[in-house]
Every structure is written in structure tokens, then in C-alpha cells.
Tab-separated table of C-alpha atoms (C1' of nucleotides) in Angstrom:
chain	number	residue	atom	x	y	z
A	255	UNK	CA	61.707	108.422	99.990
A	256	UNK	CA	62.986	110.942	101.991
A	257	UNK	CA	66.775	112.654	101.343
A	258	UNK	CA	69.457	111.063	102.985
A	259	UNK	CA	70.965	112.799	106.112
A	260	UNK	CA	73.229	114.640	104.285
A	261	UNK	CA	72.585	114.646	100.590
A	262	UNK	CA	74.148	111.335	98.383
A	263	UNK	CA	77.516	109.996	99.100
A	264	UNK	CA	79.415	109.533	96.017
A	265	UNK	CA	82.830	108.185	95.355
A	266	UNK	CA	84.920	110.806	97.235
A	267	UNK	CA	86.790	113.579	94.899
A	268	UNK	CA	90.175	112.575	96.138
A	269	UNK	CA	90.061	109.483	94.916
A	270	UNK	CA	88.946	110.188	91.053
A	271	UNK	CA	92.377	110.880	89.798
A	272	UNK	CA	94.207	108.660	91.857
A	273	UNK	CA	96.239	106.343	89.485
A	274	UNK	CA	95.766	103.465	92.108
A	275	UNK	CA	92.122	103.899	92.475
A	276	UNK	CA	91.509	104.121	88.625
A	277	UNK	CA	93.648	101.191	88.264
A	278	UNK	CA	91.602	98.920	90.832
A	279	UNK	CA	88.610	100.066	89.710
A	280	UNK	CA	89.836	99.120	85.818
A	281	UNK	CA	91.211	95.546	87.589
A	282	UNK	CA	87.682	95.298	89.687
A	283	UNK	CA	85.764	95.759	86.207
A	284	UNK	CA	88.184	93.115	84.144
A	285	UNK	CA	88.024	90.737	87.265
A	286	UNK	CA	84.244	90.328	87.170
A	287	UNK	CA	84.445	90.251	82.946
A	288	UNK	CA	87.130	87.678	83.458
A	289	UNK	CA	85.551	85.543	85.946
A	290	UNK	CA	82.252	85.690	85.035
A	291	UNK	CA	83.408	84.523	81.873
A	292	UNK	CA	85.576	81.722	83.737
A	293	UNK	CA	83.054	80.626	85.183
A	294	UNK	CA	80.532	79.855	82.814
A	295	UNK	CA	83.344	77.352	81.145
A	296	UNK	CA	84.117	75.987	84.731
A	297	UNK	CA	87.698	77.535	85.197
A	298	UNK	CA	89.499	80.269	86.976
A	299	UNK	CA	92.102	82.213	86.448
A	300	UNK	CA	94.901	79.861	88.093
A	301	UNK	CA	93.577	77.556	85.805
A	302	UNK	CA	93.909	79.361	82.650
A	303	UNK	CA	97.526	80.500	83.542
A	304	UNK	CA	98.830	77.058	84.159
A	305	UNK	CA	96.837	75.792	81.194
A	306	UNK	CA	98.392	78.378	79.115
A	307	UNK	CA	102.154	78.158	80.901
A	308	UNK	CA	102.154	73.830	80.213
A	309	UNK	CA	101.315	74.210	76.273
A	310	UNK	CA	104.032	76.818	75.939
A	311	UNK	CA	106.696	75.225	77.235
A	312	UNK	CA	105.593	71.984	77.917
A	313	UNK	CA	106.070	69.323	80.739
A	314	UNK	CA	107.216	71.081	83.577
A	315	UNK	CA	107.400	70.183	87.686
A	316	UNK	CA	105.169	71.927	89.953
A	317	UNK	CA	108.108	74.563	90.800
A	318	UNK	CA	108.792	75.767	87.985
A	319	UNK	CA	105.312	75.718	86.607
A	320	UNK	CA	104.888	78.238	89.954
A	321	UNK	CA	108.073	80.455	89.466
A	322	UNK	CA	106.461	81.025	86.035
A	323	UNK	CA	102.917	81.713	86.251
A	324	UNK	CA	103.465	83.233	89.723
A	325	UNK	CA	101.242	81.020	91.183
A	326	UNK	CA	102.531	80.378	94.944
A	327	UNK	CA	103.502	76.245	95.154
A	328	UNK	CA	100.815	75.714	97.372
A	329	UNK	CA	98.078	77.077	95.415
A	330	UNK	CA	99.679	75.295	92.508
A	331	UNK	CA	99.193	72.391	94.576
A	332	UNK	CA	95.536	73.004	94.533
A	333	UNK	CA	95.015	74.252	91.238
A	334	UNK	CA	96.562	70.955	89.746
A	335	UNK	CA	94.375	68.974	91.912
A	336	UNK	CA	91.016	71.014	90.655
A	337	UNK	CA	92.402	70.505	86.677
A	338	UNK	CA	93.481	66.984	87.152
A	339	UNK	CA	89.619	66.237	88.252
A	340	UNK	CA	88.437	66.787	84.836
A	341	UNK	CA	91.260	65.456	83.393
A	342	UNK	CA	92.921	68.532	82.005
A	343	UNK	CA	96.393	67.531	83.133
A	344	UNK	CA	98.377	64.034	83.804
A	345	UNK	CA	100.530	64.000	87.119
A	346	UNK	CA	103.249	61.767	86.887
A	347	UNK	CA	106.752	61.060	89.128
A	348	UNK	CA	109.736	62.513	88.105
A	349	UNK	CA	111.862	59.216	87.492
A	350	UNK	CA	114.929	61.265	87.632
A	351	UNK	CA	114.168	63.243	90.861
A	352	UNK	CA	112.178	61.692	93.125
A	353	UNK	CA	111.049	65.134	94.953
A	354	UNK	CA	109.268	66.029	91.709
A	355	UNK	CA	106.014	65.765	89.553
A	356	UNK	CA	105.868	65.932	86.089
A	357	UNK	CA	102.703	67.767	84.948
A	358	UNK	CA	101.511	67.747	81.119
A	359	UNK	CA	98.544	68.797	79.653
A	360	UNK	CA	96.295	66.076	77.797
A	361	UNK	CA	94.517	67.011	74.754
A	362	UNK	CA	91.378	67.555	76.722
A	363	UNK	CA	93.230	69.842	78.816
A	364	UNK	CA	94.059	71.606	74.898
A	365	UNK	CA	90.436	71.937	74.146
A	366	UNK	CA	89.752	73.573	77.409
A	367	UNK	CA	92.748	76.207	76.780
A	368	UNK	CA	91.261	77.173	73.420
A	369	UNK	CA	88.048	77.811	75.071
A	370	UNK	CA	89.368	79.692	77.433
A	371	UNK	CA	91.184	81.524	74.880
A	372	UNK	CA	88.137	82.305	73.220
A	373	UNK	CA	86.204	83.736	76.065
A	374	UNK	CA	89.452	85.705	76.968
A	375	UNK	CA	89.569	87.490	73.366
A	376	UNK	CA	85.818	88.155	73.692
A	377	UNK	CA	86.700	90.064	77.204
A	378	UNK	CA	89.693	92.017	75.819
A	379	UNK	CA	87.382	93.372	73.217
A	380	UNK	CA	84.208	94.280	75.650
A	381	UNK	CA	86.893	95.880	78.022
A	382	UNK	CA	88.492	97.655	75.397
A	383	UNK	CA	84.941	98.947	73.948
A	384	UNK	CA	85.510	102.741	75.331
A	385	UNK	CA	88.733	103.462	73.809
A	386	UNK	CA	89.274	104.173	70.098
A	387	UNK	CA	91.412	102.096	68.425
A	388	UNK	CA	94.183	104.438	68.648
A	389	UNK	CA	94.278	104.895	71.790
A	390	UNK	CA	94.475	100.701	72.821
A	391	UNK	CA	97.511	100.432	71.642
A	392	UNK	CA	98.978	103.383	73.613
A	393	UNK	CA	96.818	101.789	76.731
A	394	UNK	CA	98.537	98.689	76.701
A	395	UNK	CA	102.354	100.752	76.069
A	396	UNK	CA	101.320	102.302	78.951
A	397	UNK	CA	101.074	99.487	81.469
A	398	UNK	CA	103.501	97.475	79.761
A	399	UNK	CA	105.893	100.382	80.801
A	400	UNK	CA	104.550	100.809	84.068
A	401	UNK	CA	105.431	97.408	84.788
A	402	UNK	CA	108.503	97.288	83.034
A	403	UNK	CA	110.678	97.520	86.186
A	404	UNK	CA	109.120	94.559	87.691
A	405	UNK	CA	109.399	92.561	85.089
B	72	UNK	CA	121.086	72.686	90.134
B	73	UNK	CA	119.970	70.283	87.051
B	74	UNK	CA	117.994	71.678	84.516
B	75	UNK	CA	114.212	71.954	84.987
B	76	UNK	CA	112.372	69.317	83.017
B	77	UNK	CA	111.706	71.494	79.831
B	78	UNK	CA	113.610	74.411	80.478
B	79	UNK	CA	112.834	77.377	82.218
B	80	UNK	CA	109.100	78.392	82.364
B	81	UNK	CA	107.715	81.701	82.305
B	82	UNK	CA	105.004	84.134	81.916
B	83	UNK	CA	103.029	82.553	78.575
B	84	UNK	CA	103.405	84.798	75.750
B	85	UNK	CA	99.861	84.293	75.118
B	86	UNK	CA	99.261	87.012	78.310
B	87	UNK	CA	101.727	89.452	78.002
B	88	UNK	CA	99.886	91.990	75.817
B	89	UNK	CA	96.433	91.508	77.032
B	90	UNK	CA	95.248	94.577	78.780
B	91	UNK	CA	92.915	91.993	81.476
B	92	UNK	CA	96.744	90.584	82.322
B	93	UNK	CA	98.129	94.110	82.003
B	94	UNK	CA	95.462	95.754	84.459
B	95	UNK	CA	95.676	92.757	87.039
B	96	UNK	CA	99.509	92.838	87.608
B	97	UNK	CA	99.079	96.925	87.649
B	98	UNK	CA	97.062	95.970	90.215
B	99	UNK	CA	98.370	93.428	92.206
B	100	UNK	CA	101.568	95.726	91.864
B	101	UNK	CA	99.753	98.658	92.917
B	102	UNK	CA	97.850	96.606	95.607
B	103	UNK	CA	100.990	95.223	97.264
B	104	UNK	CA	102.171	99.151	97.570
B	105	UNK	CA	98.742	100.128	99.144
B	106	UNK	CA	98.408	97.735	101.351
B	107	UNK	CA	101.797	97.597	102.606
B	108	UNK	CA	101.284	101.485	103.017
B	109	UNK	CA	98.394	101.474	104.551
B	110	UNK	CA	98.853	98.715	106.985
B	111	UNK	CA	101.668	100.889	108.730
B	112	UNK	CA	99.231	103.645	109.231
B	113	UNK	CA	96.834	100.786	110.863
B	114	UNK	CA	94.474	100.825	108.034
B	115	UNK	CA	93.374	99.143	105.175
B	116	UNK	CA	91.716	100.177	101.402
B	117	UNK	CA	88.112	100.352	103.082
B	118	UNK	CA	88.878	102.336	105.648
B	119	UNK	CA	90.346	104.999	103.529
B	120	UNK	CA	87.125	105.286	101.760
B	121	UNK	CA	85.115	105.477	104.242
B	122	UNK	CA	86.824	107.894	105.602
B	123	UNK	CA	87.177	109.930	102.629
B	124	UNK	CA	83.689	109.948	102.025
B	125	UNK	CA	82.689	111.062	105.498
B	126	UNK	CA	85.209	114.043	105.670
B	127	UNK	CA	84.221	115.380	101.922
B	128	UNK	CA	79.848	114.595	102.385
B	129	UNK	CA	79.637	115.070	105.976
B	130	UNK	CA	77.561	112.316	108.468
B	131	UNK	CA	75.617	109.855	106.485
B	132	UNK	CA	74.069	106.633	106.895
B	133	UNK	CA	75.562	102.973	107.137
B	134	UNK	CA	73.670	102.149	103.325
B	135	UNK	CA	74.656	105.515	101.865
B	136	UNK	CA	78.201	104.923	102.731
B	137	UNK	CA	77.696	101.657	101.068
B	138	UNK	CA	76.378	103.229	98.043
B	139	UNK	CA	78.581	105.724	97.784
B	140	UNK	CA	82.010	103.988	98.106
B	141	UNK	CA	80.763	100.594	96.416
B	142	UNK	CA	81.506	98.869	100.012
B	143	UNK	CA	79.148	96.371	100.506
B	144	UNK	CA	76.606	97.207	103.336
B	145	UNK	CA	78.048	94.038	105.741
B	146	UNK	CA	81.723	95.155	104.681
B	147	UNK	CA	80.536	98.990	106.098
B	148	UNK	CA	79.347	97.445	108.929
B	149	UNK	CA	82.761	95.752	110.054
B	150	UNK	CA	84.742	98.750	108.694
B	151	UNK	CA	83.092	100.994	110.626
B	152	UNK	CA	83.273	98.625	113.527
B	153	UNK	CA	87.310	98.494	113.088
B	154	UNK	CA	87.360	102.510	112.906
B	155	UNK	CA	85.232	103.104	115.562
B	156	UNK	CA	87.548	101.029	117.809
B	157	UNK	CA	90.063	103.845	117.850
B	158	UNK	CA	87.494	106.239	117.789
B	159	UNK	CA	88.209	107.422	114.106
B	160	UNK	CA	84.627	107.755	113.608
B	161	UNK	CA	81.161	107.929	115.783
B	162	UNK	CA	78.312	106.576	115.244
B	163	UNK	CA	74.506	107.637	116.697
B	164	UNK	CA	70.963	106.486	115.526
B	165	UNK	CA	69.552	108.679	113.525
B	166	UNK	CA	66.383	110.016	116.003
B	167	UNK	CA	64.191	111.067	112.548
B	168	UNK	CA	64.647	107.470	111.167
B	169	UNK	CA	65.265	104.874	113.952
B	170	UNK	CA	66.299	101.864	111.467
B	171	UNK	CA	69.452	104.209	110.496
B	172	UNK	CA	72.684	105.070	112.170
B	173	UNK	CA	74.634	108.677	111.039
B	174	UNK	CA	78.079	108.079	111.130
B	175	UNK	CA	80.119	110.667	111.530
B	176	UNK	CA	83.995	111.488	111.305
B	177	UNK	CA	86.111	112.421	113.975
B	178	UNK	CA	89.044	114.683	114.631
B	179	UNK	CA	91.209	111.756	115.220
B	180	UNK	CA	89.297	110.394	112.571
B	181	UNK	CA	90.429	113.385	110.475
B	182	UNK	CA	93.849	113.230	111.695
B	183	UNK	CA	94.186	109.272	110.310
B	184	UNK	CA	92.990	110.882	106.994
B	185	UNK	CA	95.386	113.275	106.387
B	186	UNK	CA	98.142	110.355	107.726
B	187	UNK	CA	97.056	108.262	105.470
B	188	UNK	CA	96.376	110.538	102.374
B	189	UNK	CA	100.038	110.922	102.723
B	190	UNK	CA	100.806	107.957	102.499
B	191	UNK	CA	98.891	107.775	99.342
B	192	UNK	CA	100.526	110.682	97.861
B	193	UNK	CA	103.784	108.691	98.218
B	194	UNK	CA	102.279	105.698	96.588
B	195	UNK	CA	101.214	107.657	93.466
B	196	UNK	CA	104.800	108.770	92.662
B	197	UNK	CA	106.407	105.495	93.391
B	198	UNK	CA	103.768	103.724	90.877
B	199	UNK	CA	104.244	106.162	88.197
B	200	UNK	CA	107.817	106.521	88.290
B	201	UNK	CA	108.358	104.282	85.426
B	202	UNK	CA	106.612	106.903	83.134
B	203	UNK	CA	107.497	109.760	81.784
B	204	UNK	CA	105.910	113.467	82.912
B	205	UNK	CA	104.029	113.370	79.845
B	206	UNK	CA	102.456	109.702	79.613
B	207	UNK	CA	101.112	110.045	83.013
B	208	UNK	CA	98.581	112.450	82.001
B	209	UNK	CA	97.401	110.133	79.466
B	210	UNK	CA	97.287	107.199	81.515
B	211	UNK	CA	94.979	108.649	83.345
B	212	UNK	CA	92.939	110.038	80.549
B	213	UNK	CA	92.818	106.470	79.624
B	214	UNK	CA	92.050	105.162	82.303
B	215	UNK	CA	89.565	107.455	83.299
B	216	UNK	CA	87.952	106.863	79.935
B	217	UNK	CA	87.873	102.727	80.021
B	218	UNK	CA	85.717	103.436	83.410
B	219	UNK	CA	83.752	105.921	81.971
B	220	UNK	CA	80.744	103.736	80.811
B	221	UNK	CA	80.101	102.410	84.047
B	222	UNK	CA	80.741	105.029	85.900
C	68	DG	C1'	127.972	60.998	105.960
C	69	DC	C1'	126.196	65.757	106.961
C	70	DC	C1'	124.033	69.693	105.881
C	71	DC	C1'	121.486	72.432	103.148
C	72	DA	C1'	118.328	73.240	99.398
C	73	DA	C1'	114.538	72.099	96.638
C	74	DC	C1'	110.094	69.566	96.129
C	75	DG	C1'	105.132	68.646	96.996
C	76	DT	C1'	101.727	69.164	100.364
C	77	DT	C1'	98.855	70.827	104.299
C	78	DG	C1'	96.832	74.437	106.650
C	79	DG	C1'	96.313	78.984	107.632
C	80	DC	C1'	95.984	84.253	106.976
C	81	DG	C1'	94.715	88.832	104.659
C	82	DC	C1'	92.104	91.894	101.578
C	83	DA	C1'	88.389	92.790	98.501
C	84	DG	C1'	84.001	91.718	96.802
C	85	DC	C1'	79.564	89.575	97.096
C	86	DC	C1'	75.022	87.220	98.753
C	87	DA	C1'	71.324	85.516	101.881
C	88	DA	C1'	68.804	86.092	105.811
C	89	DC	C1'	67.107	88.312	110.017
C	90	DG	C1'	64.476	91.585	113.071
C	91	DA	C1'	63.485	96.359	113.423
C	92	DC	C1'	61.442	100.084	111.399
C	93	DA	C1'	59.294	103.270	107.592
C	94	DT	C1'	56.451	104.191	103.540
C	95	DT	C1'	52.820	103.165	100.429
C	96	DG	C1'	48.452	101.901	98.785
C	97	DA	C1'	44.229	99.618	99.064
D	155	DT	C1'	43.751	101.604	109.165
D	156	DC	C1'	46.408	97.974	108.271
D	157	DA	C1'	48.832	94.862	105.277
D	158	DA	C1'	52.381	94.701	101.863
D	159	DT	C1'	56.679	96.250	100.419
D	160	DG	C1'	61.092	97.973	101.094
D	161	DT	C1'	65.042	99.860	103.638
D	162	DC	C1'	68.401	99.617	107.465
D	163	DG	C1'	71.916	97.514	110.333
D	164	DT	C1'	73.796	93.229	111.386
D	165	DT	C1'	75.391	88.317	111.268
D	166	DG	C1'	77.512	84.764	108.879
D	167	DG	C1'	79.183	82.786	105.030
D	168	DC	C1'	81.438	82.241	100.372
D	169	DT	C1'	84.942	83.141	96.377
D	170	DG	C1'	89.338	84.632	94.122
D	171	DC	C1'	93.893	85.836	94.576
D	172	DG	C1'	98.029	86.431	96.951
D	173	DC	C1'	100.916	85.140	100.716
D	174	DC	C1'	103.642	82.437	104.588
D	175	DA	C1'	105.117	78.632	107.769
D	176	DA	C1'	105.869	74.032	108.451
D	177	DC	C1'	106.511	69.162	107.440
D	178	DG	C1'	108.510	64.882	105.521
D	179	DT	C1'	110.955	63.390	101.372
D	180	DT	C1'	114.638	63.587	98.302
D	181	DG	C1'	119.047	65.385	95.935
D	182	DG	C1'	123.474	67.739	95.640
D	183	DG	C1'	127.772	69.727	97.542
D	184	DC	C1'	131.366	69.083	100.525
DNA sequence: GCCCAACGTTGGCGCAGCCAACGACATTGA
DNA sequence: TCAATGTCGTTGGCTGCGCCAACGTTGGGC
């Protein structure tokens, strides 16, 4: 094969220490752990937040289940719809507000939280291979306070 | 307002100290400031690598642009397509290979850079601001060292 | 009773990443 | 020499995640 026209193209030096670059490269390499993973056990990651969001604080309407996962209401919307298939969650009226839904998760949507789980600790730890123990905790200090302002 | 159906909901506790949930709202956080940054200079992430690469390796081909920002050869394509518009970069077939292109950068081209590398500058600071002189330095380092394996 | 706000839902957009297929061309190996 | 293999640019399509606008329905405040 003959040399490219002007030698190889790597990523460009300006970019290497860029704390927005290095993070979306760390989110691009979690993304494809996570929803590879995901996949394999037939969920995403909308999923696994509302899952996770409905056995924590149980029953809640579509709202509030979106102010809290951060889920915009119309993807919630969708999201529901995709779990309800399988029957991970029940959708029922709010008797007391007609505007609402009432969304639980059924025990079947339980067993497919703690799989998800599992897959999820199994990611944390590939992810977190490179780093000495030490240094994970100071990792996660790190973005919690980076985030901190945000909330 | 009444009371939601089972009180307030919010992030589940079972995410807050993962680093994959961690990394993907440092993300999405640092995303949001990118984008927002870079669409007032007219561009987007891909067209600041692109860029970037073709100022610091000189001309190149379509695929070795690919390869060397991670762009996907069909996402160079349109890229370039969308930079070539304002005549940020030129493109000629390559007359020693006729199945290649060398794209080149221009001095407007040039001139975007150095807008939006600006821009970018900004970003950095705003992102870190939460931390401390001292921590940023090691956020990096650990950063830097999570990507390490795959390069 | 009016007006405004919240609710669920539909439909659409953007960015980033990826894959499959195509015709054109180049390189290799029998 | 010529067929196989592989690369290049390009088209078109798909997913995940994050948004926004609009609509009809319903509830609460005044």
C-alpha cells in the first residue's frame, strides 16, 4: 500500500488534553459498554432509568417519573409504551386526576431491573479496569464535583 | 399543586455514584456547552475535527480523515460537504490515485479554526470551574488514563 | 365561569455514531 | 495478463439520546 498523501492523520494534538474531548471520548467508550450490554438483555438506557426511578420511589405519573429521570415527557411516552410491551410496567388512570397515569412496575418488570443491574456492575468494573483502586474513588469525587453545580 | 402520587421522584440512588452515570451527564453537560458554542460559530463537533486535523497533518484523503478523527467515512463525506459550502476547505482528486480526493484547508478555513478554538478555550474554563486548580490536573490524568487502553 | 397550568401524546428536529451497498479505481498474485 | 481482492468516495438508512412545539383533556385558582 502506498503512504497516504501526507503521512497518517491521527487525532489532532489540540484536542488530547481537552477536558471535553477526553470526557466524550470516556462517555463514547461507556456508551458502547453500556449499550452493548443493554442490548443483549433487550433494554436501553431510558429503560433502565425509569425501571430503576419506579422501584425507588414507587408509583409515580408520567411527569414526575420525567422531572426525575430527566427523561423529556414525550420520550417517556415512548419508553413506557416499549416496557409496557413486555410487561415490565402496568399503566393505569389516575382516579383522582383524570389528566394522569399511574405507572408501577410488576414483578417482571423487578426481574428485569436486577438484570440490568447486573450487567451495569459488570460495566462499571470493565470501565474502571485502567485505574488503580485508589485512584476510582478520586475519579468518581471528581465528576461528582464537576457536576455538583448542576445538580 | 396536590402532591405527586408517591412523592417527589428523583434521580435513583442506585445511579448517582456510578462512573457510566457520572461520565454521561459530564457529557451531556459538556455536550450542551459545545454545541451551543459551536453552533454560534456555524459549526458543529465534526467539523472542528476535521478541521483540526487538516490544519495540524496538512491535505489528506476523505478515508484518512476518517481514520484519523474516528468520523465515519459517510459522516466525512457530509462534513466536508457542509465545510466546503463556505469554502472552509477544498477539495481536488488526487491525480496519483484517481479513487481519492485530497482535501485541503483553507484560509477561511483556518480563520473558522482559530474562531472556533476560541470558543473552545472558553468552554474548558466554564466546565472546570467547579474544581479546584489542583484537581483539574488530575482529572485529566484520569481521564487520560481510563482511555489509555484503547487508545 | 374563565383562564391558566399541568398531563399524556404525537410528530418532528439535531448531533453523534454506525453499517450496508454501490461503482470506480488500484494492487496483488496466480 | 487478468481475475480476485480491497480501497475510495458516496448514498441512504438506522439507533440512542436529548430537545421542542402543538394538541385535546382535565384540574385549580380566582
Amino acid at each position: 500500500m502506498r503512504p497516504h498523501p501526507a503521512g497518517a492523520v491521527t487525532t489532532p494534538a489540540r484536542m488530547l488534553e481537552m477536558p471535553t474531548w477526553l470526557i466524550s471520548r470516556a462517555y463514547a467508550h461507556a456508551h458502547r459498554l453500556l449499550s452493548d450490554g443493554f442490548a443483549a438483555a433487550g433494554s436501553r438506557g431510558y429503560h433502565y432509568r425509569l425501571l430503576g426511578a419506579l422501584e425507588e420511589f414507587g408509583p409515580a405519573s408520567q411527569a414526575a417519573l420525567g422531572r426525575g429521570t430527566g427523561i423529556d415527557r414525550s420520550d417517556v411516552v415512548a419508553s413506557l409504551n416499549e416496557l409496557a410491551g413486555p410487561g415490565f410496567i402496568e399503566r393505569v388512570p389516575d382516579p383522582d386526576d383524570r389528566r394522569r397515569n399511574i405507572i408501577s412496575i410488576t414483578p417482571a418488570g423487578t426481574r428485569q431491573l436486577r438484570k440490568l443491574d447486573k450487567v451495569l456492575a459488570g460495566i462499571q468494573e470493565k470501565l474502571l479496569a485502567p485505574l488503580p483502586a485508589a485512584d476510582r474513588t478520586e475519579f468518581v469525587r471528581l465528576l461528582t464535583r464537576l457536576l455538583e453545580p448542576d445538580n
